[in-house]
Short mmCIF file of C-alpha atoms in Angstrom, two decimals:
data_model
loop_
_atom_site.label_atom_id
_atom_site.label_comp_id
_atom_site.label_asym_id
_atom_site.label_seq_id
_atom_site.Cartn_x
_atom_site.Cartn_y
_atom_site.Cartn_z
CA UNK A 1 -52.84 -72.74 0.34
CA UNK A 2 -55.80 -72.66 2.74
CA UNK A 3 -55.23 -70.86 6.03
CA UNK A 4 -57.38 -70.33 9.11
CA UNK A 5 -59.53 -67.20 8.94
CA UNK A 6 -57.66 -65.51 11.79
CA UNK A 7 -54.32 -66.05 10.01
CA UNK A 8 -55.75 -64.59 6.79
CA UNK A 9 -56.89 -61.59 8.81
CA UNK A 10 -53.40 -61.24 10.25
CA UNK A 11 -51.95 -61.40 6.73
CA UNK A 12 -54.28 -58.65 5.51
CA UNK A 13 -53.47 -56.44 8.51
CA UNK A 14 -49.73 -56.98 8.14
CA UNK A 15 -49.88 -56.37 4.40
CA UNK A 16 -51.52 -53.00 4.91
CA UNK A 17 -49.03 -52.15 7.68
CA UNK A 18 -46.13 -53.01 5.35
CA UNK A 19 -47.59 -50.80 2.61
CA UNK A 20 -48.00 -47.94 5.09
CA UNK A 21 -44.39 -48.32 6.27
CA UNK A 22 -43.05 -48.37 2.71
CA UNK A 23 -45.13 -45.30 1.86
CA UNK A 24 -43.75 -43.46 4.91
CA UNK A 25 -40.24 -44.34 3.72
CA UNK A 26 -41.01 -42.82 0.33
CA UNK A 27 -40.93 -46.13 -1.55
CA UNK A 28 -44.63 -46.16 -2.50
CA UNK A 29 -45.16 -42.65 -3.82
CA UNK A 30 -47.18 -44.04 -6.74
CA UNK A 31 -50.69 -44.93 -5.49
CA UNK A 32 -51.00 -47.65 -8.14
CA UNK A 33 -47.96 -49.51 -6.79
CA UNK A 34 -49.23 -49.01 -3.26
CA UNK A 35 -52.51 -50.68 -4.17
CA UNK A 36 -50.55 -53.56 -5.71
CA UNK A 37 -48.56 -54.06 -2.48
CA UNK A 38 -51.76 -53.90 -0.43
CA UNK A 39 -53.42 -56.45 -2.71
CA UNK A 40 -50.84 -59.15 -3.53
CA UNK A 41 -50.67 -61.78 -0.75
CA UNK A 42 -46.92 -62.29 -0.40
CA UNK A 43 -47.41 -65.22 1.99
CA UNK A 44 -48.91 -67.23 -0.89
CA UNK A 45 -45.54 -67.02 -2.68
CA UNK A 46 -43.36 -68.02 0.27
CA UNK A 47 -44.79 -71.21 1.83
CA UNK A 48 -41.33 -71.85 3.26
CA UNK A 49 -38.12 -69.87 3.67
CA UNK A 50 -35.04 -69.58 5.84
CA UNK A 51 -34.13 -66.93 8.41
CA UNK A 52 -30.69 -66.58 10.00
CA UNK A 53 -30.32 -67.60 13.64
CA UNK A 54 -28.95 -64.94 16.02
CA UNK A 55 -25.59 -66.70 16.36
CA UNK A 56 -23.28 -68.64 14.05
CA UNK A 57 -22.34 -72.25 14.62
CA UNK A 58 -19.03 -73.51 16.03
CA UNK A 59 -17.41 -73.30 12.59
CA UNK A 60 -18.46 -69.70 12.07
CA UNK A 61 -21.19 -70.62 9.58
CA UNK A 62 -24.57 -68.91 9.47
CA UNK A 63 -27.30 -71.14 10.88
CA UNK A 64 -30.40 -70.94 8.67
CA UNK A 65 -33.67 -71.84 10.37
CA UNK A 66 -36.60 -73.04 8.26
CA UNK A 67 -39.83 -71.11 8.69
CA UNK A 68 -43.21 -72.45 7.59
CA UNK A 69 -46.80 -72.04 8.71
CA UNK A 70 -46.73 -75.54 10.18
CA UNK A 71 -43.60 -74.84 12.25
CA UNK A 72 -44.57 -71.38 13.53
CA UNK A 73 -47.48 -69.65 11.82
CA UNK A 74 -46.98 -66.36 13.65
CA UNK A 75 -43.31 -66.07 12.75
CA UNK A 76 -44.02 -67.16 9.17
CA UNK A 77 -46.73 -64.61 8.39
CA UNK A 78 -44.90 -61.78 10.20
CA UNK A 79 -41.72 -62.41 8.20
CA UNK A 80 -43.70 -62.66 4.96
CA UNK A 81 -44.86 -59.08 5.50
CA UNK A 82 -41.55 -57.65 6.63
CA UNK A 83 -39.38 -55.66 4.25
CA UNK A 84 -36.87 -58.48 4.17
CA UNK A 85 -35.36 -60.77 1.56
CA UNK A 86 -36.48 -64.33 2.32
CA UNK A 87 -34.07 -67.08 1.22
CA UNK A 88 -35.94 -69.98 -0.36
CA UNK A 89 -33.14 -72.13 -1.77
CA UNK A 90 -29.44 -72.89 -1.22
CA UNK A 91 -26.93 -74.31 -3.68
CA UNK A 92 -29.65 -75.05 -6.22
CA UNK A 93 -31.24 -77.71 -3.98
CA UNK A 94 -35.02 -77.53 -3.69
CA UNK A 95 -36.02 -77.91 0.00
CA UNK A 96 -38.62 -80.38 1.20
CA UNK A 97 -40.88 -77.91 2.97
CA UNK A 98 -42.92 -80.75 4.38
CA UNK A 99 -39.87 -81.84 6.40
CA UNK A 100 -37.47 -78.87 6.38
CA UNK A 101 -34.10 -79.05 8.10
CA UNK A 102 -31.80 -76.45 9.64
CA UNK A 103 -28.94 -75.50 7.31
CA UNK A 104 -25.39 -74.50 8.17
CA UNK A 105 -23.86 -72.15 5.63
CA UNK A 106 -24.46 -72.53 1.91
CA UNK A 107 -24.86 -70.18 -1.03
CA UNK A 108 -28.37 -68.74 -1.54
CA UNK A 109 -29.60 -69.42 -5.07
CA UNK A 110 -33.21 -68.22 -4.89
CA UNK A 111 -35.16 -65.81 -2.74
CA UNK A 112 -38.12 -63.52 -2.43
CA UNK A 113 -36.54 -60.08 -2.74
CA UNK A 114 -37.47 -57.49 -0.12
CA UNK A 115 -40.65 -55.70 -1.25
CA UNK A 116 -39.16 -52.20 -1.16
CA UNK A 117 -36.49 -53.25 -3.68
CA UNK A 118 -39.03 -54.99 -5.91
CA UNK A 119 -41.16 -51.86 -6.12
CA UNK A 120 -38.06 -49.71 -6.58
CA UNK A 121 -36.90 -51.85 -9.50
CA UNK A 122 -40.23 -51.61 -11.30
CA UNK A 123 -40.37 -47.85 -10.69
CA UNK A 124 -36.75 -47.28 -11.78
CA UNK A 125 -37.48 -49.16 -15.03
CA UNK A 126 -40.20 -46.59 -15.74
CA UNK A 127 -42.79 -49.25 -16.54
CA UNK A 128 -46.26 -48.08 -17.49
CA UNK A 129 -49.57 -49.45 -18.74
CA UNK A 130 -49.54 -50.74 -22.30
CA UNK A 131 -45.86 -51.71 -22.30
CA UNK A 132 -44.67 -55.24 -22.96
CA UNK A 133 -42.36 -56.34 -20.13
CA UNK A 134 -39.82 -59.14 -19.75
CA UNK A 135 -38.85 -60.05 -16.19
CA UNK A 136 -35.64 -62.08 -15.91
CA UNK A 137 -35.76 -64.21 -12.77
CA UNK A 138 -39.26 -65.17 -11.66
CA UNK A 139 -38.05 -66.53 -8.32
CA UNK A 140 -41.03 -67.01 -6.03
CA UNK A 141 -43.32 -65.05 -8.36
CA UNK A 142 -44.06 -62.23 -5.89
CA UNK A 143 -42.43 -59.56 -8.04
CA UNK A 144 -44.26 -60.94 -11.08
CA UNK A 145 -47.55 -60.75 -9.20
CA UNK A 146 -46.99 -57.10 -8.32
CA UNK A 147 -46.34 -56.30 -11.97
CA UNK A 148 -49.46 -58.19 -13.04
CA UNK A 149 -51.57 -56.42 -10.41
CA UNK A 150 -50.22 -53.03 -11.50
CA UNK A 151 -50.04 -53.50 -15.30
CA UNK A 152 -52.25 -56.50 -16.09
CA UNK A 153 -51.07 -60.02 -16.86
CA UNK A 154 -51.36 -59.88 -20.65
CA UNK A 155 -48.18 -57.88 -21.25
CA UNK A 156 -45.96 -59.58 -18.64
CA UNK A 157 -43.48 -62.32 -19.54
CA UNK A 158 -41.34 -63.82 -16.79
CA UNK A 159 -38.58 -66.40 -17.21
CA UNK A 160 -36.75 -68.55 -14.66
CA UNK A 161 -33.82 -70.92 -15.17
CA UNK A 162 -34.86 -73.29 -12.37
CA UNK A 163 -37.87 -75.44 -13.37
CA UNK A 164 -38.75 -76.30 -9.76
CA UNK A 165 -38.81 -72.62 -8.80
CA UNK A 166 -40.94 -71.76 -11.82
CA UNK A 167 -43.44 -74.53 -11.09
CA UNK A 168 -43.93 -73.25 -7.54
CA UNK A 169 -44.20 -69.66 -8.75
CA UNK A 170 -46.69 -70.64 -11.46
CA UNK A 171 -48.92 -72.42 -8.95
CA UNK A 172 -48.93 -69.38 -6.69
CA UNK A 173 -49.51 -66.91 -9.54
CA UNK A 174 -52.33 -68.86 -11.14
CA UNK A 175 -53.83 -69.56 -7.72
CA UNK A 176 -54.05 -65.80 -7.15
CA UNK A 177 -55.60 -65.21 -10.56
CA UNK A 178 -52.55 -63.85 -12.37
CA UNK A 179 -51.82 -65.25 -15.83
CA UNK A 180 -48.51 -63.89 -17.20
CA UNK A 181 -46.49 -65.76 -19.82
CA UNK A 182 -44.05 -67.99 -17.93
CA UNK A 183 -41.15 -70.03 -19.30
CA UNK A 184 -38.14 -71.99 -18.13
CA UNK A 185 -35.29 -70.13 -19.83
CA UNK A 186 -31.79 -68.82 -19.14
CA UNK A 187 -31.92 -65.06 -18.62
CA UNK A 188 -28.66 -64.74 -20.52
CA UNK A 189 -30.66 -65.36 -23.70
CA UNK A 190 -33.94 -63.66 -22.85
CA UNK A 191 -37.07 -65.04 -24.47
CA UNK A 192 -37.41 -64.59 -28.22
CA UNK A 193 -40.98 -65.98 -28.63
CA UNK A 194 -42.42 -62.90 -26.89
CA UNK A 195 -39.89 -60.30 -28.11
CA UNK A 196 -39.65 -57.44 -28.65
CA UNK A 197 -40.14 -55.76 -25.31
CA UNK A 198 -40.62 -52.18 -24.16
CA UNK A 199 -39.00 -52.94 -20.81
CA UNK A 200 -36.63 -55.65 -19.61
CA UNK A 201 -36.02 -55.91 -15.87
CA UNK A 202 -33.57 -58.41 -14.39
CA UNK A 203 -33.83 -59.71 -10.83
CA UNK A 204 -30.40 -61.32 -11.08
CA UNK A 205 -26.98 -59.84 -11.84
CA UNK A 206 -24.76 -60.22 -14.90
CA UNK A 207 -21.04 -59.65 -15.43
CA UNK A 208 -21.90 -57.69 -18.59
CA UNK A 209 -25.02 -56.84 -20.55
CA UNK A 210 -26.22 -59.95 -22.46
CA UNK A 211 -26.45 -59.21 -26.22
CA UNK A 212 -29.74 -61.15 -26.48
CA UNK A 213 -31.42 -58.71 -24.09
CA UNK A 214 -30.29 -55.77 -26.23
CA UNK A 215 -31.61 -57.49 -29.35
CA UNK A 216 -34.97 -58.19 -27.69
CA UNK A 217 -35.63 -54.59 -26.66
CA UNK A 218 -37.49 -52.28 -29.01
CA UNK A 219 -35.71 -49.11 -30.16
CA UNK A 220 -36.29 -46.63 -27.38
CA UNK A 221 -36.94 -49.47 -24.95
CA UNK A 222 -35.21 -49.62 -21.59
CA UNK A 223 -33.28 -52.36 -19.82
CA UNK A 224 -32.77 -52.27 -16.07
CA UNK A 225 -30.23 -54.71 -14.72
CA UNK A 226 -27.59 -55.17 -12.08
CA UNK A 227 -23.98 -55.62 -13.12
CA UNK A 228 -21.85 -57.64 -10.75
CA UNK A 229 -18.56 -59.51 -10.87
CA UNK A 230 -16.36 -61.97 -9.07
CA UNK A 231 -15.23 -59.36 -6.53
CA UNK A 232 -18.94 -58.98 -5.66
CA UNK A 233 -19.06 -55.31 -6.50
CA UNK A 234 -22.41 -54.31 -8.01
CA UNK A 235 -23.99 -51.42 -9.83
CA UNK A 236 -27.39 -50.95 -11.41
CA UNK A 237 -27.84 -49.34 -14.80
CA UNK A 238 -30.86 -48.20 -16.81
CA UNK A 239 -30.00 -48.52 -20.49
CA UNK A 240 -31.91 -47.01 -23.41
CA UNK A 241 -31.61 -49.02 -26.63
CA UNK A 242 -31.04 -47.11 -29.89
CA UNK A 243 -32.21 -47.93 -33.42
CA UNK A 244 -28.79 -49.37 -34.29
CA UNK A 245 -28.87 -51.78 -31.33
CA UNK A 246 -26.38 -49.88 -29.19
CA UNK A 247 -27.38 -48.82 -25.71
CA UNK A 248 -26.35 -46.23 -23.19
CA UNK A 249 -27.33 -45.22 -19.69
CA UNK A 250 -26.12 -43.92 -16.37
CA UNK A 251 -25.36 -46.02 -13.34
CA UNK A 252 -27.93 -45.65 -10.57
CA UNK A 253 -27.11 -44.86 -6.98
CA UNK A 254 -27.38 -47.12 -3.96
CA UNK A 255 -25.85 -50.41 -2.88
CA UNK A 256 -28.33 -52.85 -4.40
CA UNK A 257 -27.09 -56.36 -5.18
CA UNK A 258 -28.71 -59.48 -6.62
CA UNK A 259 -27.66 -63.10 -6.88
CA UNK A 260 -25.60 -63.78 -9.99
CA UNK A 261 -27.15 -65.42 -13.01
CA UNK A 262 -26.04 -69.01 -12.61
CA UNK A 263 -24.03 -69.01 -15.83
CA UNK A 264 -22.16 -65.91 -14.63
CA UNK A 265 -21.34 -67.20 -11.13
CA UNK A 266 -17.71 -67.25 -9.99
CA UNK A 267 -15.80 -70.53 -10.41
CA UNK A 268 -14.12 -72.37 -7.55
CA UNK A 269 -10.39 -71.73 -7.26
CA UNK A 270 -9.18 -74.22 -4.65
CA UNK A 271 -6.90 -73.53 -1.71
CA UNK A 272 -5.67 -69.90 -1.55
CA UNK A 273 -2.41 -71.14 0.01
CA UNK A 274 -1.59 -73.00 -3.20
CA UNK A 275 -1.85 -69.80 -5.19
CA UNK A 276 0.20 -67.88 -2.66
CA UNK A 277 2.97 -70.47 -2.91
CA UNK A 278 3.65 -69.87 -6.61
CA UNK A 279 6.43 -67.73 -8.10
CA UNK A 280 6.11 -64.08 -7.21
CA UNK A 281 8.05 -60.90 -7.72
CA UNK A 282 9.79 -59.19 -4.84
CA UNK A 283 7.34 -57.80 -2.29
CA UNK A 284 6.52 -54.12 -2.42
CA UNK A 285 4.55 -51.75 -0.25
CA UNK A 286 1.03 -51.18 -1.56
CA UNK A 287 -0.13 -47.65 -2.35
CA UNK A 288 -3.65 -48.62 -1.26
CA UNK A 289 -4.78 -51.11 1.34
CA UNK A 290 -7.50 -53.67 0.58
CA UNK A 291 -9.87 -51.92 2.99
CA UNK A 292 -10.46 -49.38 0.23
CA UNK A 293 -12.63 -52.01 -1.47
CA UNK A 294 -13.60 -54.27 1.44
CA UNK A 295 -14.89 -51.80 4.04
CA UNK A 296 -18.61 -51.84 4.86
CA UNK A 297 -19.23 -48.44 3.25
CA UNK A 298 -21.09 -47.20 0.19
CA UNK A 299 -17.85 -45.90 -1.29
CA UNK A 300 -16.07 -49.25 -0.90
CA UNK A 301 -19.06 -50.99 -2.51
CA UNK A 302 -18.78 -48.62 -5.48
CA UNK A 303 -15.00 -48.97 -5.66
CA UNK A 304 -15.23 -52.75 -5.64
CA UNK A 305 -17.37 -52.54 -8.76
CA UNK A 306 -14.90 -50.20 -10.50
CA UNK A 307 -11.91 -52.31 -9.43
CA UNK A 308 -13.34 -55.54 -10.78
CA UNK A 309 -13.67 -53.90 -14.20
CA UNK A 310 -9.86 -53.73 -14.22
CA UNK A 311 -9.45 -57.33 -12.99
CA UNK A 312 -12.68 -58.99 -14.23
CA UNK A 313 -11.50 -62.56 -13.66
CA UNK A 314 -10.14 -62.04 -10.14
CA UNK A 315 -11.71 -63.28 -6.92
CA UNK A 316 -10.83 -62.18 -3.42
CA UNK A 317 -10.74 -64.02 -0.13
CA UNK A 318 -9.19 -63.36 3.28
CA UNK A 319 -7.44 -66.04 5.35
CA UNK A 320 -6.49 -64.74 8.77
CA UNK A 321 -5.12 -61.29 8.02
CA UNK A 322 -3.86 -62.11 4.53
CA UNK A 323 -5.90 -61.01 1.52
CA UNK A 324 -5.68 -63.16 -1.61
CA UNK A 325 -6.63 -62.24 -5.16
CA UNK A 326 -6.87 -65.22 -7.51
CA UNK A 327 -7.44 -65.19 -11.28
CA UNK A 328 -8.37 -68.66 -12.56
CA UNK A 329 -8.36 -67.50 -16.20
CA UNK A 330 -4.75 -66.26 -16.43
CA UNK A 331 -3.27 -68.09 -13.44
CA UNK A 332 -2.30 -64.81 -11.79
CA UNK A 333 -2.41 -64.21 -8.05
CA UNK A 334 -1.64 -61.50 -5.52
CA UNK A 335 -1.40 -61.55 -1.75
CA UNK A 336 -1.56 -58.57 0.58
CA UNK A 337 -0.06 -59.01 4.04
CA UNK A 338 -0.30 -56.42 6.82
CA UNK A 339 3.09 -55.04 7.84
CA UNK A 340 3.41 -52.45 10.60
CA UNK A 341 0.51 -50.27 9.45
CA UNK A 342 1.12 -50.86 5.75
CA UNK A 343 0.46 -53.69 3.29
CA UNK A 344 3.07 -55.78 1.50
CA UNK A 345 2.07 -57.06 -1.94
CA UNK A 346 3.35 -60.18 -3.69
CA UNK A 347 2.17 -60.58 -7.30
CA UNK A 348 2.71 -63.51 -9.66
CA UNK A 349 1.52 -64.50 -13.12
CA UNK A 350 1.00 -62.53 -16.32
CA UNK A 351 -1.45 -60.03 -14.77
CA UNK A 352 -0.37 -57.79 -11.89
CA UNK A 353 -3.75 -57.90 -10.20
CA UNK A 354 -3.29 -55.48 -7.35
CA UNK A 355 -1.31 -53.07 -9.52
CA UNK A 356 -4.35 -52.83 -11.80
CA UNK A 357 -6.63 -52.25 -8.81
CA UNK A 358 -4.30 -49.52 -7.56
CA UNK A 359 -4.41 -47.81 -10.96
CA UNK A 360 -8.21 -47.59 -10.71
CA UNK A 361 -8.01 -46.26 -7.15
CA UNK A 362 -5.41 -43.66 -8.21
CA UNK A 363 -7.62 -42.46 -11.08
CA UNK A 364 -10.69 -42.42 -8.84
CA UNK A 365 -8.93 -40.26 -6.23
CA UNK A 366 -7.56 -37.94 -8.92
CA UNK A 367 -11.10 -37.48 -10.27
CA UNK A 368 -12.26 -36.34 -6.80
CA UNK A 369 -13.98 -39.63 -5.92
CA UNK A 370 -16.97 -39.55 -8.31
CA UNK A 371 -20.15 -41.37 -7.30
CA UNK A 372 -21.95 -44.04 -9.36
CA UNK A 373 -24.39 -41.60 -10.97
CA UNK A 374 -21.53 -39.80 -12.73
CA UNK A 375 -20.59 -42.87 -14.80
CA UNK A 376 -22.16 -43.79 -18.14
CA UNK A 377 -22.22 -47.30 -19.55
CA UNK A 378 -22.06 -47.54 -23.34
CA UNK A 379 -22.73 -50.88 -25.05
CA UNK A 380 -21.74 -51.18 -28.71
CA UNK A 381 -20.10 -53.54 -31.19
CA UNK A 382 -16.67 -52.77 -29.81
CA UNK A 383 -17.56 -53.82 -26.28
CA UNK A 384 -18.99 -52.39 -23.09
CA UNK A 385 -17.31 -49.43 -21.43
CA UNK A 386 -17.83 -47.39 -18.27
CA UNK A 387 -17.09 -43.79 -19.09
CA UNK A 388 -16.29 -40.70 -17.09
CA UNK A 389 -14.39 -37.79 -18.67
CA UNK A 390 -11.98 -37.49 -15.74
CA UNK A 391 -11.01 -41.19 -15.75
CA UNK A 392 -9.79 -43.74 -18.29
CA UNK A 393 -12.55 -45.95 -19.71
CA UNK A 394 -13.16 -49.20 -17.83
CA UNK A 395 -14.04 -52.22 -19.95
CA UNK A 396 -16.54 -54.81 -18.79
CA UNK A 397 -15.82 -58.49 -19.59
CA UNK A 398 -16.78 -59.66 -23.05
CA UNK A 399 -20.32 -61.13 -22.88
#
């Protein structure tokens, strides 16, 4: 991409300003990563993206405005050097950036992750020179470029499930002089031709740790990934792989989330009213309201992750004031209806969904509300378990 000299100057100035801001926030304590952020031209990796309009449309949907250099060069380059996630694709459809259109709603399926999180991920994975690295989820290629700038291209392998995304990323990477190994591949299965790796870092989330990633890590190697589920609770974990192929590691703090790997995305479940209309036991008063896992707090974010381990196939949606839990695997459902300051629960099907959630919340309260960093994830032949001495083990879904 060729830009006017004054716009290139703006990009350089904004890039340095972004690096300074991240350093002041404590994100760029490592001078090597700071130099990488100051060097890699993020605008080359995001020729077009969407930003949300200030107000929703008449149906309550987010209005996504396309941003390109041709439409508004100032807005485009300023956003490229903001610490913001830039959405580059919805619903798996590759945009025509030559003639982009405003979008109403939609599910983001590709993005350029905010730079502070990219750097944080590489730092948390404890990557260092001389290590072989697998990145799962190339996306725009910006994160890949930072790794190449910091570690050199020779030891970096990056895979992406979407061939259109990878083609665009490859053009940008090679255009900037970076030459990592790139491949169209499903992150669920890693990339055997380049295995084994010292570090595996995933820029998408999984419901459980993929066995192929464990098998492709060297003994003593580390895997950093985000675990997420159909309740959209997330947690990051840094696993160390043992000689026998098992792995163990603590959950990391914070409320980081990534888009789900496409093969782990939640299925559609239809009209919630249909599920609510099925046979149900007599209503009871809930011991815990749904706000325990839906509130916009760090604790609720953490609890949503723990709760979904007890009901791994459940999804949650709210219609009016009624909260629905739907399990498409077992056919179970639960509805929570507000009732004079309390919540009435109806549950139907073989799995008492909300009762299981309540059991997790009871154990969590009894353990004095432990934070994410107190939990250990152990992955072994018998499954994947979250462990804390004061609470019963929580099992992740079978991979």
